[in-house]
Amino acid sequence: MAIDYSRSGQGEPLVLLHPLGSSRAAWDAIVPALAEQFDVIAVDLPGFGASAPLPASVEPSPAELAAAVAGMLDDLGIDRPHLAGNSLGGWVAVELAKIRPVRSVTLLSPAGLWRKDTPLYCMVSLWLSRWLARHAGPALSRIVATRPGRMLVFGQLLAHPARLPAAQARSAVRELGTSPGFDAALKATARRRIRGAQQVTAPVTVAFGSRDAVLLRHQSRHLGELPPGTRSAALPGCGHLPMTDDPARVTDLIITSASRAPAAPGLHLTPAKPLTRDSRLRPPAHPARSAAIHRDGGCAAND
C-alpha cells in the first residue's frame, strides 16, 4: 500500500513516526533542524494524515503498522535508518526495529510499556479526546484560537499548550476528529503491549517528559521489555508531545541517540550539546534501578 511521507535534508536516513490521531505534521517544529544532519523521512502512518488505512482484513496493530512502514522503506531503497517515534509512533518504532536492521531508535513517551493491557486511564482519555474532536470539532477549533482555549484543550498533552500556534492547534483538532484509522488502531492496542524488544540490537534511547499526563509513571513506564543497554533520558518540563514543548531539546536528544550508532561511511553527525549525566538501564530483571540522563536547564516552568 502507498504511505504518504515528506522528505528533506541530507545525511543518514531518519524516519519519524507520529502519535495516534496525528500525522507527520507533529514533527514540524524539529524537522528543519534535523534536516541539517539527516535525510529526514516524516511518515503518515496508515489511516492517518494523507495515508489510507490498512485493508479492512488487517488489524492495524503496531506490528502491522510497522510492517507497512518497512514496505515503504524497501520501496525507497532505504537500508538501516535511524528511527524516532512518539507515543504510538514509539511503539511502532520498536516493532519496526524488531523486523529489520536499523541504526538507532529514539523513543519519546512511547506507548506500550505497560505490564498487561492498556491502562483504562489511557483508553478513556484517548477515546474522550477522539469523541470531542469528532462531535465538537468546529467548537473546539474556535476555542483553540485563543491561548486560554489551547491551555484547556491541550493541557493533558502539552506542558505548555499556549505555545502551540493557533493554526497548528486547529489542524490537530481536525486530524484527531477525522483520522479514519484512529478507532481501529486504538482498539488494536487495547490488549497488547511491547514485547520481545530485547532482540533489538541497535542502540535505544527512551525519554518521557516530566509533565507527561498521558503515560503515568506507575502505569505506563515499565522499561523491562526494552533491550539491555537502553539509555533513559529526561525531558524536564515537557509533556506527552515533547517535540512541541521543547523542539531544541528533542532535536539534541535525537542527534545524541543517533550518534551512538556506527556512522555510515562518509557521513558524520555534528555532536549535540553533551548531556550532563549518562547511564544505562539495568537488565530487564531490574528495570526500577535505571538512572536518567539529565541535561542542564529544561522547558520553562511558565509560559
mmCIF file of C-alpha atoms in Angstrom:
data_model
loop_
_atom_site.group_PDB
_atom_site.id
_atom_site.type_symbol
_atom_site.label_atom_id
_atom_site.label_comp_id
_atom_site.label_asym_id
_atom_site.label_seq_id
_atom_site.Cartn_x
_atom_site.Cartn_y
_atom_site.Cartn_z
ATOM 1 C CA MET A 1 0.000 0.000 0.000
ATOM 2 C CA ALA A 2 1.089 3.618 -0.548
ATOM 3 C CA ILE A 3 2.223 5.558 2.516
ATOM 4 C CA ASP A 4 2.459 9.320 2.316
ATOM 5 C CA TYR A 5 5.591 10.988 3.609
ATOM 6 C CA SER A 6 7.706 14.106 3.315
ATOM 7 C CA ARG A 7 11.460 14.032 2.814
ATOM 8 C CA SER A 8 14.074 16.708 3.398
ATOM 9 C CA GLY A 9 17.741 17.134 4.183
ATOM 10 C CA GLN A 10 20.848 15.072 3.537
ATOM 11 C CA GLY A 11 22.765 12.524 5.563
ATOM 12 C CA GLU A 12 21.868 9.229 7.180
ATOM 13 C CA PRO A 13 18.158 8.432 6.863
ATOM 14 C CA LEU A 14 15.978 9.257 9.879
ATOM 15 C CA VAL A 15 12.354 8.057 9.960
ATOM 16 C CA LEU A 16 9.896 9.979 12.161
ATOM 17 C CA LEU A 17 6.762 8.188 13.418
ATOM 18 C CA HIS A 18 3.900 10.232 14.864
ATOM 19 C CA PRO A 19 1.403 9.665 17.723
ATOM 20 C CA LEU A 20 -2.096 8.195 17.475
ATOM 21 C CA GLY A 21 -4.607 10.586 15.923
ATOM 22 C CA SER A 22 -1.917 12.827 14.476
ATOM 23 C CA SER A 23 0.191 12.979 11.313
ATOM 24 C CA ARG A 24 3.726 13.775 10.225
ATOM 25 C CA ALA A 25 2.892 17.423 10.986
ATOM 26 C CA ALA A 26 3.531 16.550 14.644
ATOM 27 C CA TRP A 27 7.258 16.822 13.819
ATOM 28 C CA ASP A 28 7.122 20.170 12.008
ATOM 29 C CA ALA A 29 8.821 22.048 14.832
ATOM 30 C CA ILE A 30 12.011 19.967 14.613
ATOM 31 C CA VAL A 31 12.235 18.764 11.001
ATOM 32 C CA PRO A 32 14.206 21.812 9.762
ATOM 33 C CA ALA A 33 16.891 21.371 12.422
ATOM 34 C CA LEU A 34 17.059 17.611 11.924
ATOM 35 C CA ALA A 35 17.308 18.072 8.156
ATOM 36 C CA GLU A 36 20.633 19.845 8.670
ATOM 37 C CA GLN A 37 22.079 16.482 9.734
ATOM 38 C CA PHE A 38 19.801 13.761 8.357
ATOM 39 C CA ASP A 39 17.818 12.660 5.353
ATOM 40 C CA VAL A 40 14.524 13.082 7.224
ATOM 41 C CA ILE A 41 11.526 10.964 6.233
ATOM 42 C CA ALA A 42 8.423 12.029 8.189
ATOM 43 C CA VAL A 43 5.733 9.391 7.720
ATOM 44 C CA ASP A 44 1.936 9.429 7.834
ATOM 45 C CA LEU A 45 1.094 6.051 9.350
ATOM 46 C CA PRO A 46 -1.673 4.088 7.615
ATOM 47 C CA GLY A 47 -5.055 5.625 8.437
ATOM 48 C CA PHE A 48 -3.602 8.991 9.433
ATOM 49 C CA GLY A 49 -2.701 12.179 7.610
ATOM 50 C CA ALA A 50 -2.699 11.537 3.862
ATOM 51 C CA SER A 51 -2.153 7.757 4.128
ATOM 52 C CA ALA A 52 -5.051 5.409 3.527
ATOM 53 C CA PRO A 53 -5.898 2.853 6.223
ATOM 54 C CA LEU A 54 -4.681 -0.720 6.015
ATOM 55 C CA PRO A 55 -7.074 -3.120 4.247
ATOM 56 C CA ALA A 56 -10.157 -3.930 6.319
ATOM 57 C CA SER A 57 -8.939 -7.502 6.709
ATOM 58 C CA VAL A 58 -5.757 -6.345 8.504
ATOM 59 C CA GLU A 59 -5.944 -5.273 12.143
ATOM 60 C CA PRO A 60 -3.834 -2.092 12.465
ATOM 61 C CA SER A 61 -1.747 -3.257 15.402
ATOM 62 C CA PRO A 62 1.614 -1.555 15.998
ATOM 63 C CA ALA A 63 3.296 -4.570 14.387
ATOM 64 C CA GLU A 64 1.162 -4.273 11.234
ATOM 65 C CA LEU A 65 1.741 -0.523 11.045
ATOM 66 C CA ALA A 66 5.470 -1.226 11.332
ATOM 67 C CA ALA A 67 5.261 -3.796 8.546
ATOM 68 C CA ALA A 68 3.637 -1.194 6.301
ATOM 69 C CA VAL A 69 6.421 1.305 7.037
ATOM 70 C CA ALA A 70 9.017 -1.412 6.371
ATOM 71 C CA GLY A 71 7.463 -1.955 2.948
ATOM 72 C CA MET A 72 7.686 1.761 2.209
ATOM 73 C CA LEU A 73 11.357 1.809 3.206
ATOM 74 C CA ASP A 74 12.031 -1.162 0.951
ATOM 75 C CA ASP A 75 10.342 0.661 -1.930
ATOM 76 C CA LEU A 76 12.536 3.709 -1.290
ATOM 77 C CA GLY A 77 15.671 1.585 -1.062
ATOM 78 C CA ILE A 78 16.409 2.811 2.463
ATOM 79 C CA ASP A 79 18.602 0.480 4.491
ATOM 80 C CA ARG A 80 19.306 0.749 8.250
ATOM 81 C CA PRO A 81 17.626 4.078 9.030
ATOM 82 C CA HIS A 82 17.569 5.819 12.373
ATOM 83 C CA LEU A 83 14.092 5.780 13.939
ATOM 84 C CA ALA A 84 12.360 8.269 16.220
ATOM 85 C CA GLY A 85 8.785 7.817 17.398
ATOM 86 C CA ASN A 86 6.402 9.492 19.814
ATOM 87 C CA SER A 87 3.631 7.678 21.715
ATOM 88 C CA LEU A 88 2.100 5.125 19.301
ATOM 89 C CA GLY A 89 4.912 6.069 16.916
ATOM 90 C CA GLY A 90 7.432 4.963 19.523
ATOM 91 C CA TRP A 91 5.725 1.591 19.817
ATOM 92 C CA VAL A 92 5.730 1.268 16.033
ATOM 93 C CA ALA A 93 9.446 2.134 16.006
ATOM 94 C CA VAL A 94 10.155 -0.758 18.387
ATOM 95 C CA GLU A 95 8.168 -3.162 16.211
ATOM 96 C CA LEU A 96 9.986 -1.912 13.107
ATOM 97 C CA ALA A 97 13.378 -2.413 14.760
ATOM 98 C CA LYS A 98 12.362 -5.995 15.531
ATOM 99 C CA ILE A 99 11.801 -6.891 11.876
ATOM 100 C CA ARG A 100 14.558 -5.029 10.027
ATOM 101 C CA PRO A 101 18.028 -3.622 10.761
ATOM 102 C CA VAL A 102 18.093 -0.008 11.980
ATOM 103 C CA ARG A 103 20.920 2.255 13.158
ATOM 104 C CA SER A 104 19.306 3.684 16.290
ATOM 105 C CA VAL A 105 15.926 4.065 17.978
ATOM 106 C CA THR A 106 14.749 7.130 19.916
ATOM 107 C CA LEU A 107 11.517 6.638 21.860
ATOM 108 C CA LEU A 108 9.700 9.758 23.041
ATOM 109 C CA SER A 109 6.962 8.908 25.561
ATOM 110 C CA PRO A 110 6.404 5.549 23.834
ATOM 111 C CA ALA A 111 3.099 3.746 24.298
ATOM 112 C CA GLY A 112 3.047 0.033 25.074
ATOM 113 C CA LEU A 113 5.230 -0.034 28.180
ATOM 114 C CA TRP A 114 2.504 -1.265 30.498
ATOM 115 C CA ARG A 115 2.526 -4.593 32.305
ATOM 116 C CA LYS A 116 -0.739 -6.057 30.986
ATOM 117 C CA ASP A 117 -3.491 -4.448 28.920
ATOM 118 C CA THR A 118 -3.571 -0.762 28.028
ATOM 119 C CA PRO A 119 -4.471 1.115 31.234
ATOM 120 C CA LEU A 120 -8.111 2.178 31.410
ATOM 121 C CA TYR A 121 -6.993 5.744 32.069
ATOM 122 C CA CYS A 122 -5.189 5.858 28.702
ATOM 123 C CA MET A 123 -8.053 4.271 26.784
ATOM 124 C CA VAL A 124 -10.680 6.603 28.269
ATOM 125 C CA SER A 125 -8.507 9.687 27.753
ATOM 126 C CA LEU A 126 -7.897 8.851 24.102
ATOM 127 C CA TRP A 127 -11.488 7.830 23.407
ATOM 128 C CA LEU A 128 -12.861 11.001 25.011
ATOM 129 C CA SER A 129 -10.442 13.194 23.075
ATOM 130 C CA ARG A 130 -11.487 11.486 19.852
ATOM 131 C CA TRP A 131 -15.206 11.823 20.657
ATOM 132 C CA LEU A 132 -14.905 15.538 21.378
ATOM 133 C CA ALA A 133 -12.833 16.209 18.259
ATOM 134 C CA ARG A 134 -15.276 14.270 16.100
ATOM 135 C CA HIS A 135 -18.535 15.621 17.507
ATOM 136 C CA ALA A 136 -17.498 19.091 18.637
ATOM 137 C CA GLY A 137 -14.739 19.841 16.163
ATOM 138 C CA PRO A 138 -15.993 23.257 14.963
ATOM 139 C CA ALA A 139 -16.483 24.473 18.532
ATOM 140 C CA LEU A 140 -13.052 23.204 19.591
ATOM 141 C CA SER A 141 -11.460 24.894 16.578
ATOM 142 C CA ARG A 142 -12.908 28.218 17.728
ATOM 143 C CA ILE A 143 -11.800 27.622 21.308
ATOM 144 C CA VAL A 144 -8.182 26.820 20.415
ATOM 145 C CA ALA A 145 -7.870 30.091 18.523
ATOM 146 C CA THR A 146 -7.187 31.644 21.945
ATOM 147 C CA ARG A 147 -4.313 30.961 24.349
ATOM 148 C CA PRO A 148 -6.673 30.068 27.226
ATOM 149 C CA GLY A 149 -8.552 27.764 24.856
ATOM 150 C CA ARG A 150 -5.382 25.926 23.869
ATOM 151 C CA MET A 151 -4.498 25.525 27.533
ATOM 152 C CA LEU A 152 -7.921 23.985 28.158
ATOM 153 C CA VAL A 153 -7.985 21.657 25.148
ATOM 154 C CA PHE A 154 -4.331 20.567 25.026
ATOM 155 C CA GLY A 155 -3.496 20.697 28.722
ATOM 156 C CA GLN A 156 -3.225 16.915 29.037
ATOM 157 C CA LEU A 157 -0.924 16.525 26.027
ATOM 158 C CA LEU A 158 1.358 19.531 26.375
ATOM 159 C CA ALA A 159 3.128 21.112 29.303
ATOM 160 C CA HIS A 160 2.944 24.475 27.503
ATOM 161 C CA PRO A 161 -0.152 24.389 25.291
ATOM 162 C CA ALA A 162 -0.267 28.171 24.964
ATOM 163 C CA ARG A 163 2.942 27.963 22.901
ATOM 164 C CA LEU A 164 1.180 25.927 20.222
ATOM 165 C CA PRO A 165 0.343 28.171 17.253
ATOM 166 C CA ALA A 166 -3.395 28.569 16.720
ATOM 167 C CA ALA A 167 -3.260 27.231 13.157
ATOM 168 C CA GLN A 168 -1.416 24.104 14.295
ATOM 169 C CA ALA A 169 -3.896 23.636 17.125
ATOM 170 C CA ARG A 170 -6.828 23.764 14.699
ATOM 171 C CA SER A 171 -5.111 21.259 12.425
ATOM 172 C CA ALA A 172 -4.501 18.915 15.360
ATOM 173 C CA VAL A 173 -8.182 19.031 16.328
ATOM 174 C CA ARG A 174 -9.209 18.324 12.739
ATOM 175 C CA GLU A 175 -6.797 15.401 12.379
ATOM 176 C CA LEU A 176 -7.889 13.846 15.649
ATOM 177 C CA GLY A 177 -11.545 14.060 14.686
ATOM 178 C CA THR A 178 -11.238 12.872 11.102
ATOM 179 C CA SER A 179 -8.414 10.295 11.037
ATOM 180 C CA PRO A 180 -10.052 7.176 9.568
ATOM 181 C CA GLY A 181 -7.557 4.862 11.246
ATOM 182 C CA PHE A 182 -7.967 6.100 14.815
ATOM 183 C CA ASP A 183 -10.682 3.825 16.181
ATOM 184 C CA ALA A 184 -9.276 0.590 14.779
ATOM 185 C CA ALA A 185 -5.719 1.461 15.830
ATOM 186 C CA LEU A 186 -6.831 2.304 19.366
ATOM 187 C CA LYS A 187 -8.792 -0.941 19.607
ATOM 188 C CA ALA A 188 -5.788 -2.887 18.304
ATOM 189 C CA THR A 189 -3.637 -1.650 21.199
ATOM 190 C CA ALA A 190 -6.146 -2.440 23.945
ATOM 191 C CA ARG A 191 -4.828 -5.888 24.828
ATOM 192 C CA ARG A 192 -1.294 -5.556 23.553
ATOM 193 C CA ARG A 193 1.979 -4.206 24.864
ATOM 194 C CA ILE A 194 5.599 -4.037 23.780
ATOM 195 C CA ARG A 195 7.109 -7.498 23.992
ATOM 196 C CA GLY A 196 10.242 -9.155 22.684
ATOM 197 C CA ALA A 197 12.185 -5.961 22.159
ATOM 198 C CA GLN A 198 15.259 -7.493 23.787
ATOM 199 C CA GLN A 199 16.121 -8.835 20.332
ATOM 200 C CA VAL A 200 16.722 -5.295 19.037
ATOM 201 C CA THR A 201 20.471 -4.790 18.661
ATOM 202 C CA ALA A 202 20.507 -1.128 17.663
ATOM 203 C CA PRO A 203 21.152 1.458 20.400
ATOM 204 C CA VAL A 204 17.882 2.551 22.011
ATOM 205 C CA THR A 205 17.144 5.735 23.959
ATOM 206 C CA VAL A 206 13.830 6.259 25.778
ATOM 207 C CA ALA A 207 12.613 9.570 27.205
ATOM 208 C CA PHE A 208 9.498 10.778 28.998
ATOM 209 C CA GLY A 209 8.514 14.347 29.712
ATOM 210 C CA SER A 210 8.498 15.132 33.408
ATOM 211 C CA ARG A 211 4.988 16.561 32.961
ATOM 212 C CA ASP A 212 3.574 13.786 30.763
ATOM 213 C CA ALA A 213 -0.044 13.467 31.930
ATOM 214 C CA VAL A 214 -0.974 10.702 29.460
ATOM 215 C CA LEU A 215 1.512 7.926 30.260
ATOM 216 C CA LEU A 216 1.580 7.916 34.032
ATOM 217 C CA ARG A 217 4.757 6.793 35.754
ATOM 218 C CA HIS A 218 3.215 3.945 37.761
ATOM 219 C CA GLN A 219 1.151 2.605 34.828
ATOM 220 C CA SER A 220 2.936 3.089 31.546
ATOM 221 C CA ARG A 221 6.695 3.357 32.036
ATOM 222 C CA HIS A 222 7.760 -0.224 32.740
ATOM 223 C CA LEU A 223 11.034 -0.440 30.864
ATOM 224 C CA GLY A 224 11.801 -4.113 31.392
ATOM 225 C CA GLU A 225 10.783 -5.122 27.858
ATOM 226 C CA LEU A 226 13.299 -2.752 26.257
ATOM 227 C CA PRO A 227 16.725 -4.066 25.282
ATOM 228 C CA PRO A 228 19.516 -4.266 27.860
ATOM 229 C CA GLY A 229 21.711 -1.211 27.435
ATOM 230 C CA THR A 230 18.776 1.059 26.627
ATOM 231 C CA ARG A 231 19.542 4.580 27.761
ATOM 232 C CA SER A 232 16.976 6.628 29.643
ATOM 233 C CA ALA A 233 16.779 10.383 29.104
ATOM 234 C CA ALA A 234 14.869 13.050 30.994
ATOM 235 C CA LEU A 235 12.837 15.792 29.314
ATOM 236 C CA PRO A 236 12.312 18.264 32.165
ATOM 237 C CA GLY A 237 9.194 20.384 31.982
ATOM 238 C CA CYS A 238 7.849 18.638 28.878
ATOM 239 C CA GLY A 239 4.538 16.876 28.362
ATOM 240 C CA HIS A 240 3.465 13.934 26.223
ATOM 241 C CA LEU A 241 4.428 15.670 22.960
ATOM 242 C CA PRO A 242 7.905 16.957 23.816
ATOM 243 C CA MET A 243 8.843 17.965 20.281
ATOM 244 C CA THR A 244 6.202 20.709 20.609
ATOM 245 C CA ASP A 245 7.085 21.689 24.180
ATOM 246 C CA ASP A 246 10.854 21.893 23.638
ATOM 247 C CA PRO A 247 11.938 21.436 19.996
ATOM 248 C CA ALA A 248 15.614 22.212 20.652
ATOM 249 C CA ARG A 249 15.952 19.687 23.459
ATOM 250 C CA VAL A 250 14.255 16.928 21.467
ATOM 251 C CA THR A 251 16.412 17.678 18.424
ATOM 252 C CA ASP A 252 19.538 17.377 20.569
ATOM 253 C CA LEU A 253 18.252 14.140 22.080
ATOM 254 C CA ILE A 254 17.652 12.525 18.686
ATOM 255 C CA ILE A 255 21.091 13.596 17.446
ATOM 256 C CA THR A 256 22.729 12.277 20.611
ATOM 257 C CA SER A 257 20.846 8.989 20.347
ATOM 258 C CA ALA A 258 21.769 8.583 16.679
ATOM 259 C CA SER A 259 25.427 9.306 17.422
ATOM 260 C CA ARG A 260 25.615 6.095 19.460
ATOM 261 C CA ALA A 261 25.357 4.095 16.240
ATOM 262 C CA PRO A 262 28.321 3.496 13.931
ATOM 263 C CA ALA A 263 28.221 6.169 11.243
ATOM 264 C CA ALA A 264 27.616 5.199 7.650
ATOM 265 C CA PRO A 265 30.769 5.514 5.502
ATOM 266 C CA GLY A 266 31.422 9.120 4.558
ATOM 267 C CA LEU A 267 28.711 10.540 6.830
ATOM 268 C CA HIS A 268 29.268 12.223 10.177
ATOM 269 C CA LEU A 269 26.863 13.795 12.658
ATOM 270 C CA THR A 270 27.641 17.094 14.319
ATOM 271 C CA PRO A 271 27.556 16.296 18.041
ATOM 272 C CA ALA A 272 24.713 17.768 20.057
ATOM 273 C CA LYS A 273 25.442 19.588 23.276
ATOM 274 C CA PRO A 274 26.551 16.909 25.739
ATOM 275 C CA LEU A 275 24.159 15.509 28.308
ATOM 276 C CA THR A 276 25.382 16.114 31.821
ATOM 277 C CA ARG A 277 24.756 12.644 33.159
ATOM 278 C CA ASP A 278 24.790 9.395 31.254
ATOM 279 C CA SER A 279 23.641 5.983 32.404
ATOM 280 C CA ARG A 280 22.319 2.740 31.069
ATOM 281 C CA LEU A 281 19.256 0.881 32.198
ATOM 282 C CA ARG A 282 19.854 -2.251 34.200
ATOM 283 C CA PRO A 283 18.973 -5.550 32.550
ATOM 284 C CA PRO A 284 15.216 -6.151 32.252
ATOM 285 C CA ALA A 285 15.046 -8.066 35.536
ATOM 286 C CA HIS A 286 15.677 -4.826 37.443
ATOM 287 C CA PRO A 287 14.037 -2.000 35.446
ATOM 288 C CA ALA A 288 13.355 0.094 38.537
ATOM 289 C CA ARG A 289 17.089 0.632 39.079
ATOM 290 C CA SER A 290 17.563 2.678 35.909
ATOM 291 C CA ALA A 291 19.013 6.172 36.191
ATOM 292 C CA ALA A 292 18.098 9.048 33.897
ATOM 293 C CA ILE A 293 20.247 11.179 31.667
ATOM 294 C CA HIS A 294 19.737 14.830 32.537
ATOM 295 C CA ARG A 295 20.594 17.991 30.690
ATOM 296 C CA ASP A 296 21.029 21.330 32.426
ATOM 297 C CA GLY A 297 18.026 23.593 32.103
ATOM 298 C CA GLY A 298 14.801 22.428 30.510
ATOM 299 C CA CYS A 299 11.412 23.692 29.426
ATOM 300 C CA ALA A 300 10.486 26.829 31.253
ATOM 301 C CA ALA A 301 8.055 26.282 34.086
ATOM 302 C CA ASN A 302 5.762 29.097 32.998
ATOM 303 C CA ASP A 303 4.551 30.494 29.704
#
